[in-house]
Amino acid sequence: MSVVFYWHPMSSATPIACALAELGVAHDRVRIDIRNGEQRTPEYLAINPNGKVPCLVVDGTPIFEGLAIHLWLGDRFGVARGLWPAADTPERLQALSWCAWAYVTYMAVVGRLRLATSDDALRDPRHAAAAAAEATQLLDVLEARLAGRQWMLGAEYSLVDLVVGQVVGYGTYVGAGVADHPAVAAWLARLQQRPAMQGEV
């Protein structure tokens, strides 16, 4: 199988780089300079019409959007490596639910918080406060999930931890801190110590 990973360091492609490292997937990398607009060139848009990173090309067929890539990697490589639950198990249903929660529900709130605190045109203290309050409520949900658990699905680490943790970790940089959620904070610290999370990705 041929896998080509289109990426840029310290971008939304970073979680995919970490997942590829966790899974030990052999791949080639093509760096797309998003600071210079390389993601908008006709050549790259022919691969990823969304004009963003990350993107994988698997045996000549592109797959884009981080969540889609994570789910494909989990299904294709993670089950055999014990890092993703098998199909038709209760754990698989939980994995799909929490990954979508992170990328859809939580990321939407984090995005609003970022815009309301750092975007010159959209900065608004009232909107920032509302988004921060909603982020806290969602972190309450995650805190309840992690209470009494080492990892998202139980005693063992899985790619679900990477997916959810990358989004929650990003949230801490834009103001959705986890200090008031001790189970979340401890879990995030454990996650960030994993070898795949270290180094240049």
Short mmCIF file of N, CA and C in Angstrom, two decimals, residues 39 55 68 71 76 170:
data_model
loop_
_atom_site.label_atom_id
_atom_site.label_comp_id
_atom_site.label_asym_id
_atom_site.label_seq_id
_atom_site.Cartn_x
_atom_site.Cartn_y
_atom_site.Cartn_z
N GLN A 39 -1.09 25.58 -0.48
CA GLN A 39 -2.30 24.75 -0.42
C GLN A 39 -3.37 25.21 -1.40
N CYS A 55 -3.87 15.84 4.32
CA CYS A 55 -4.45 15.01 3.28
C CYS A 55 -3.57 13.77 3.14
N ALA A 68 -11.94 12.24 9.14
CA ALA A 68 -12.06 11.13 8.19
C ALA A 68 -10.76 10.31 8.14
N LEU A 71 -10.38 8.18 11.34
CA LEU A 71 -11.27 7.02 11.35
C LEU A 71 -10.78 5.95 10.38
N ARG A 76 -8.23 0.78 9.40
CA ARG A 76 -7.30 0.04 8.52
C ARG A 76 -6.11 -0.53 9.27
N TYR A 170 -5.48 21.70 21.97
CA TYR A 170 -5.54 22.95 21.22
C TYR A 170 -6.41 23.96 21.94
#
